[in-house]
Each structure stands twice: as structure tokens, then as C-alpha cells.
PDB file of C-alpha atoms in Angstrom:
ATOM      1  CA  MET A1115      39.913  -8.379 -50.362  1.00 55.00           C
ATOM      2  CA  GLU A1116      38.488 -11.854 -49.310  1.00 58.00           C
ATOM      3  CA  PRO A1117      34.368 -12.426 -48.673  1.00 61.00           C
ATOM      4  CA  TYR A1118      33.337 -12.589 -45.020  1.00 56.00           C
ATOM      5  CA  ASP A1119      32.978 -15.770 -43.791  1.00 58.00           C
ATOM      6  CA  SER A1120      32.447 -16.400 -40.522  1.00 54.00           C
ATOM      7  CA  PHE A1121      33.003 -20.127 -39.651  1.00 54.00           C
ATOM      8  CA  ASN A1122      36.710 -19.419 -41.038  1.00 57.00           C
ATOM      9  CA  GLN A1123      37.293 -16.588 -39.461  1.00 56.00           C
ATOM     10  CA  HIS A1124      35.532 -18.559 -36.110  1.00 52.00           C
ATOM     11  CA  ASN A1125      38.445 -20.688 -36.446  1.00 55.00           C
ATOM     12  CA  ASP A1126      41.091 -18.909 -36.909  1.00 55.00           C
ATOM     13  CA  TYR A1127      40.389 -17.575 -33.018  1.00 53.00           C
ATOM     14  CA  TYR A1128      41.211 -20.744 -31.835  1.00 53.00           C
ATOM     15  CA  LYS A1129      44.355 -21.117 -33.945  1.00 56.00           C
ATOM     16  CA  SER A1130      47.557 -20.964 -30.940  1.00 55.00           C
ATOM     17  CA  GLY A1131      48.991 -17.961 -30.543  1.00 57.00           C
ATOM     18  CA  ASN A1132      45.641 -15.885 -30.332  1.00 54.00           C
ATOM     19  CA  ASP A1133      46.782 -14.243 -26.832  1.00 55.00           C
ATOM     20  CA  ALA A1134      43.921 -11.321 -27.796  1.00 54.00           C
ATOM     21  CA  TYR A1135      41.797 -12.730 -24.092  1.00 53.00           C
ATOM     22  CA  PRO A1136      44.373 -15.045 -22.767  1.00 54.00           C
ATOM     23  CA  ASN A1137      41.741 -15.788 -19.589  1.00 53.00           C
ATOM     24  CA  VAL A1138      38.534 -16.758 -21.684  1.00 52.00           C
ATOM     25  CA  HIS A1139      39.252 -20.473 -22.342  1.00 51.00           C
ATOM     26  CA  ARG A1140      41.360 -21.021 -19.084  1.00 50.00           C
ATOM     27  CA  GLN A1141      41.672 -24.741 -17.232  1.00 53.00           C
ATOM     28  CA  ASN A1142      40.015 -25.744 -14.553  1.00 52.00           C
ATOM     29  CA  ASN A1143      41.917 -26.944 -11.777  1.00 52.00           C
ATOM     30  CA  GLU A1144      42.139 -27.864  -8.313  1.00 52.00           C
ATOM     31  CA  ASN A1145      43.667 -24.973  -7.081  1.00 54.00           C
ATOM     32  CA  ASP A1146      41.724 -22.439  -9.883  1.00 51.00           C
ATOM     33  CA  LEU A1147      38.464 -22.035  -8.000  1.00 51.00           C
ATOM     34  CA  TRP A1148      37.225 -19.075  -9.737  1.00 52.00           C
ATOM     35  CA  ALA A1149      37.740 -20.071 -12.932  1.00 52.00           C
ATOM     36  CA  ALA A1150      35.440 -19.123 -15.436  1.00 50.00           C
ATOM     37  CA  PRO A1151      34.306 -18.840 -18.777  1.00 52.00           C
ATOM     38  CA  TYR A1152      35.028 -15.384 -18.933  1.00 49.00           C
ATOM     39  CA  PRO A1153      37.590 -13.067 -17.804  1.00 50.00           C
ATOM     40  CA  VAL A1154      36.692 -11.646 -14.604  1.00 48.00           C
ATOM     41  CA  GLU A1155      38.790 -10.045 -11.384  1.00 49.00           C
ATOM     42  CA  LYS A1156      36.677 -11.559  -8.737  1.00 46.00           C
ATOM     43  CA  GLN A1157      33.827 -13.618  -8.679  1.00 45.00           C
ATOM     44  CA  GLN A1158      31.147 -13.488  -5.687  1.00 48.00           C
ATOM     45  CA  MET A1159      29.213 -16.516  -4.574  1.00 46.00           C
ATOM     46  CA  VAL A1160      25.565 -15.553  -3.729  1.00 46.00           C
ATOM     47  CA  GLU A1161      24.042 -18.033  -1.572  1.00 48.00           C
ATOM     48  CA  ARG A1162      19.989 -17.785  -0.819  1.00 49.00           C
ATOM     49  CA  MET A1163      18.009 -19.590   0.943  1.00 47.00           C
ATOM     50  CA  PRO A1164      14.360 -20.888  -0.897  1.00 51.00           C
ATOM     51  CA  GLY A1165      11.816 -19.141  -0.542  1.00 47.00           C
ATOM     52  CA  PRO A1166       8.225 -20.583  -1.101  1.00 47.00           C
ATOM     53  CA  PRO A1167       6.919 -21.517  -4.795  1.00 49.00           C
ATOM     54  CA  GLY A1168       5.770 -18.760  -6.882  1.00 47.00           C
ATOM     55  CA  PRO A1169       7.419 -16.517  -9.070  1.00 48.00           C
ATOM     56  CA  SER A1170      11.479 -15.433  -7.754  1.00 46.00           C
ATOM     57  CA  GLY A1171      12.547 -12.279  -7.693  1.00 43.00           C
ATOM     58  CA  PHE A1172      13.743 -10.098  -4.659  1.00 41.00           C
ATOM     59  CA  TYR A1173      11.760  -9.662  -2.338  1.00 44.00           C
ATOM     60  CA  GLN A1174      12.483 -11.211   1.088  1.00 45.00           C
ATOM     61  CA  GLY A1175      15.867 -12.296  -0.832  1.00 44.00           C
ATOM     62  CA  ALA A1176      13.697 -14.443  -3.493  1.00 51.00           C
ATOM     63  CA  GLY A1177       9.854 -15.736  -4.351  1.00 60.00           C
ATOM     64  CA  GLN A1178       6.424 -14.478  -2.832  1.00 66.00           C
ATOM     65  CA  PRO A1179       6.075 -13.131   0.213  1.00 76.00           C
ATOM     66  CA  SER A1180       4.950 -15.075   3.257  1.00 81.00           C
ATOM     67  CA  PRO A1181       1.473 -15.693   3.569  1.00 82.00           C
ATOM     68  CA  PRO A1182      -0.026 -14.551   6.753  1.00 85.00           C
ATOM     69  CA  HIS A1183       0.579 -15.881   9.985  1.00 85.00           C
ATOM     70  CA  LEU A1184      -2.906 -15.533  11.005  1.00 88.00           C
ATOM     71  CA  VAL A1185      -6.576 -17.495  10.372  1.00 91.00           C
ATOM     72  CA  PRO A1186      -8.999 -15.154   8.268  1.00 93.00           C
ATOM     73  CA  PRO A1187     -11.805 -13.842  10.331  1.00 92.00           C
ATOM     74  CA  LEU A1188     -13.993 -16.716  11.569  1.00 92.00           C
ATOM     75  CA  PHE A1189     -17.095 -15.246   9.830  1.00 93.00           C
ATOM     76  CA  ILE A1190     -18.227 -15.620   6.433  1.00 93.00           C
ATOM     77  CA  PRO A1191     -19.494 -11.918   4.814  1.00 92.00           C
ATOM     78  CA  THR A1192     -22.978 -12.029   3.314  1.00 91.00           C
ATOM     79  CA  PHE A1193     -23.078 -11.330  -0.481  1.00 87.00           C
ATOM     80  CA  THR A1194     -25.470  -8.415  -1.178  1.00 83.00           C
ATOM     81  CA  GLY A1195     -26.006  -7.534  -4.979  1.00 78.00           C
ATOM     82  CA  GLU A1196     -24.827  -3.981  -3.989  1.00 75.00           C
ATOM     83  CA  MET A1197     -21.774  -5.508  -4.112  1.00 74.00           C
ATOM     84  CA  LEU A1198     -22.063  -6.575  -7.785  1.00 70.00           C
ATOM     85  CA  LYS A1199     -19.359  -4.324  -9.092  1.00 70.00           C
ATOM     86  CA  SER A1200     -16.867  -3.931 -12.334  1.00 69.00           C
ATOM     87  CA  ILE A1201     -14.028  -5.935 -10.636  1.00 81.00           C
ATOM     88  CA  ASP A1202     -10.804  -4.398 -12.062  1.00 79.00           C
ATOM     89  CA  ALA A1203      -6.982  -4.069 -11.050  1.00 78.00           C
ATOM     90  CA  GLY A1204      -7.773  -0.543  -9.072  1.00 80.00           C
ATOM     91  CA  SER A1205     -10.453  -2.199  -6.811  1.00 83.00           C
ATOM     92  CA  LEU A1206      -8.360  -5.258  -6.291  1.00 87.00           C
ATOM     93  CA  LYS A1207      -4.823  -3.460  -5.452  1.00 89.00           C
ATOM     94  CA  GLY A1208      -7.503  -0.970  -2.682  1.00 89.00           C
ATOM     95  CA  CYS A1209      -7.397  -4.413  -1.107  1.00 92.00           C
ATOM     96  CA  LEU A1210      -3.747  -5.879  -1.274  1.00 93.00           C
ATOM     97  CA  TYR A1211      -2.171  -7.457   1.723  1.00 93.00           C
ATOM     98  CA  GLN A1212      -5.594  -7.584   3.592  1.00 93.00           C
ATOM     99  CA  ASN A1213      -8.024 -10.549   4.190  1.00 95.00           C
ATOM    100  CA  THR A1214     -10.038 -10.131   1.815  1.00 94.00           C
ATOM    101  CA  TYR A1215     -13.553 -12.230   0.454  1.00 95.00           C
ATOM    102  CA  VAL A1216     -14.068 -13.802  -2.705  1.00 94.00           C
ATOM    103  CA  TRP A1217     -16.820 -14.934  -4.517  1.00 94.00           C
ATOM    104  CA  LEU A1218     -16.581 -16.099  -7.872  1.00 94.00           C
ATOM    105  CA  ARG A1219     -18.514 -16.493 -10.835  1.00 93.00           C
ATOM    106  CA  ASN A1220     -18.454 -20.294 -10.668  1.00 95.00           C
ATOM    107  CA  GLY A1221     -20.306 -19.901  -7.333  1.00 93.00           C
ATOM    108  CA  ARG A1222     -17.212 -21.010  -5.234  1.00 95.00           C
ATOM    109  CA  SER A1223     -15.816 -18.103  -2.263  1.00 95.00           C
ATOM    110  CA  PHE A1224     -13.206 -18.222   0.162  1.00 96.00           C
ATOM    111  CA  TRP A1225     -10.480 -15.853   1.939  1.00 97.00           C
ATOM    112  CA  PHE A1226      -7.971 -14.614  -0.107  1.00 96.00           C
ATOM    113  CA  TYR A1227      -4.646 -12.596   1.255  1.00 96.00           C
ATOM    114  CA  PRO A1228      -4.150 -11.310  -2.148  1.00 95.00           C
ATOM    115  CA  THR A1229      -0.014 -10.133  -2.421  1.00 94.00           C
ATOM    116  CA  TYR A1230      -0.090  -9.085  -6.537  1.00 93.00           C
ATOM    117  CA  ALA A1231      -2.502  -7.207  -8.582  1.00 93.00           C
ATOM    118  CA  GLY A1232      -1.717  -7.250 -12.329  1.00 91.00           C
ATOM    119  CA  TYR A1233      -4.266  -6.111 -15.349  1.00 89.00           C
ATOM    120  CA  ASN A1234      -5.420  -9.140 -15.716  1.00 91.00           C
ATOM    121  CA  SER A1235      -4.615 -11.411 -12.851  1.00 93.00           C
ATOM    122  CA  VAL A1236      -4.451 -11.298  -9.028  1.00 94.00           C
ATOM    123  CA  ALA A1237      -2.708 -13.622  -7.095  1.00 95.00           C
ATOM    124  CA  GLY A1238      -1.950 -14.279  -3.064  1.00 95.00           C
ATOM    125  CA  TYR A1239      -2.766 -16.833  -0.954  1.00 96.00           C
ATOM    126  CA  ARG A1240      -6.138 -18.307  -0.155  1.00 96.00           C
ATOM    127  CA  TRP A1241      -6.940 -19.874   2.683  1.00 96.00           C
ATOM    128  CA  ARG A1242      -7.608 -23.861   2.657  1.00 95.00           C
ATOM    129  CA  LYS A1243     -10.222 -24.413   5.104  1.00 92.00           C
ATOM    130  CA  SER A1244     -10.640 -28.192   5.048  1.00 93.00           C
ATOM    131  CA  GLN A1245      -6.356 -27.927   5.309  1.00 93.00           C
ATOM    132  CA  GLN A1246      -6.833 -25.024   7.900  1.00 93.00           C
ATOM    133  CA  ARG A1247      -3.686 -23.298   5.876  1.00 94.00           C
ATOM    134  CA  TRP A1248      -2.405 -20.390   3.122  1.00 95.00           C
ATOM    135  CA  SER A1249      -2.092 -21.886  -0.258  1.00 95.00           C
ATOM    136  CA  TYR A1250      -0.405 -19.464  -3.304  1.00 94.00           C
ATOM    137  CA  TYR A1251      -3.327 -19.318  -5.675  1.00 95.00           C
ATOM    138  CA  GLY A1252      -3.387 -16.859  -8.587  1.00 95.00           C
ATOM    139  CA  THR A1253      -6.828 -16.400 -10.815  1.00 94.00           C
ATOM    140  CA  ASP A1254      -7.506 -14.514 -14.255  1.00 94.00           C
ATOM    141  CA  ILE A1255      -9.668 -11.272 -12.883  1.00 93.00           C
ATOM    142  CA  ASN A1256     -12.691 -11.992 -15.224  1.00 92.00           C
ATOM    143  CA  GLU A1257     -13.318 -15.036 -12.892  1.00 94.00           C
ATOM    144  CA  ILE A1258     -14.539 -12.956  -9.826  1.00 93.00           C
ATOM    145  CA  LEU A1259     -17.857 -11.647  -9.015  1.00 92.00           C
ATOM    146  CA  ALA A1260     -17.347  -9.429  -6.095  1.00 91.00           C
ATOM    147  CA  ILE A1261     -15.021  -8.879  -3.240  1.00 92.00           C
ATOM    148  CA  GLN A1262     -15.131  -7.166  -0.032  1.00 91.00           C
ATOM    149  CA  CYS A1263     -11.849  -6.612   1.717  1.00 90.00           C
ATOM    150  CA  PHE A1264     -11.631  -6.078   5.943  1.00 88.00           C
TER     151      PHE A1264
END
């Protein structure tokens, strides 16, 4: 019995007359539109419209959920000391798909429309007042000082 040699066995596979998988190495020609690197009975082509930037998935075809169609409320809520509580994924999940005002630890604050709340992060759409539009935004939960859902 000869010792196992994967290189030689690989080369032996490509010798003529090996027809165990005859369709594996088909040559593409003009008449064969469905040529594939592996045998298939029928291959389906799926076309999808591109979604907004962000992680892809099967939600609405691909991409993130679309941003809200309306502008956020015109008022800015006042920050009170009672709001200083521990921010975690559970408290943010209650605000999913709602207008939420966010105060960050760096002093910035803005309207936010969360679409994802993970264990350590949150993502969604942030209102850019200077541009008058929603833009995709994500941050670490530890960066958030307080939130208020509306």
C-alpha cells in the first residue's frame, strides 16, 4: 500500500477519462448560459435593488430598514437629573422604531431613530439638523448618558 499523497491524487483526478463528475469542469460557450463550476440542474438568477448603506440582510430585500419619512419633533426635551440611569440594551429596545432624544457623554445631543439595539451597541438613524435629513448612525452603549423615547 502506498502512502497517502494528496498532490498526486489531485493530479490523478484531472487525467482524461475521469468521468465521475462530468459537469464539474464544463467549458463556457455561447450556447451554455448556465455553465457553473459545479453540477446543477437549474440555477436561478436573483436580482435585487440595492438598499441604503449598512449591514446587509433580507429585511426589505437588502440593507437597513428605511429611515423615517417625517422630521423629528420640533422641540428639544430638557435634561433632568432623574434621567441619569444605567443605559443598557433592554432600556434601548423599548425605544426601537420611535423618535428618541439621546444625550451623549461628550456633551452632544440629537434626535435618534433606533432600528437595532445589541448587547454593546445601538444603531439607527440620526437627525442631522444642519442637513435636514436622517443619516445612518451607530454608537457604543457606553457613550450614551441618557435617552428619552417619544
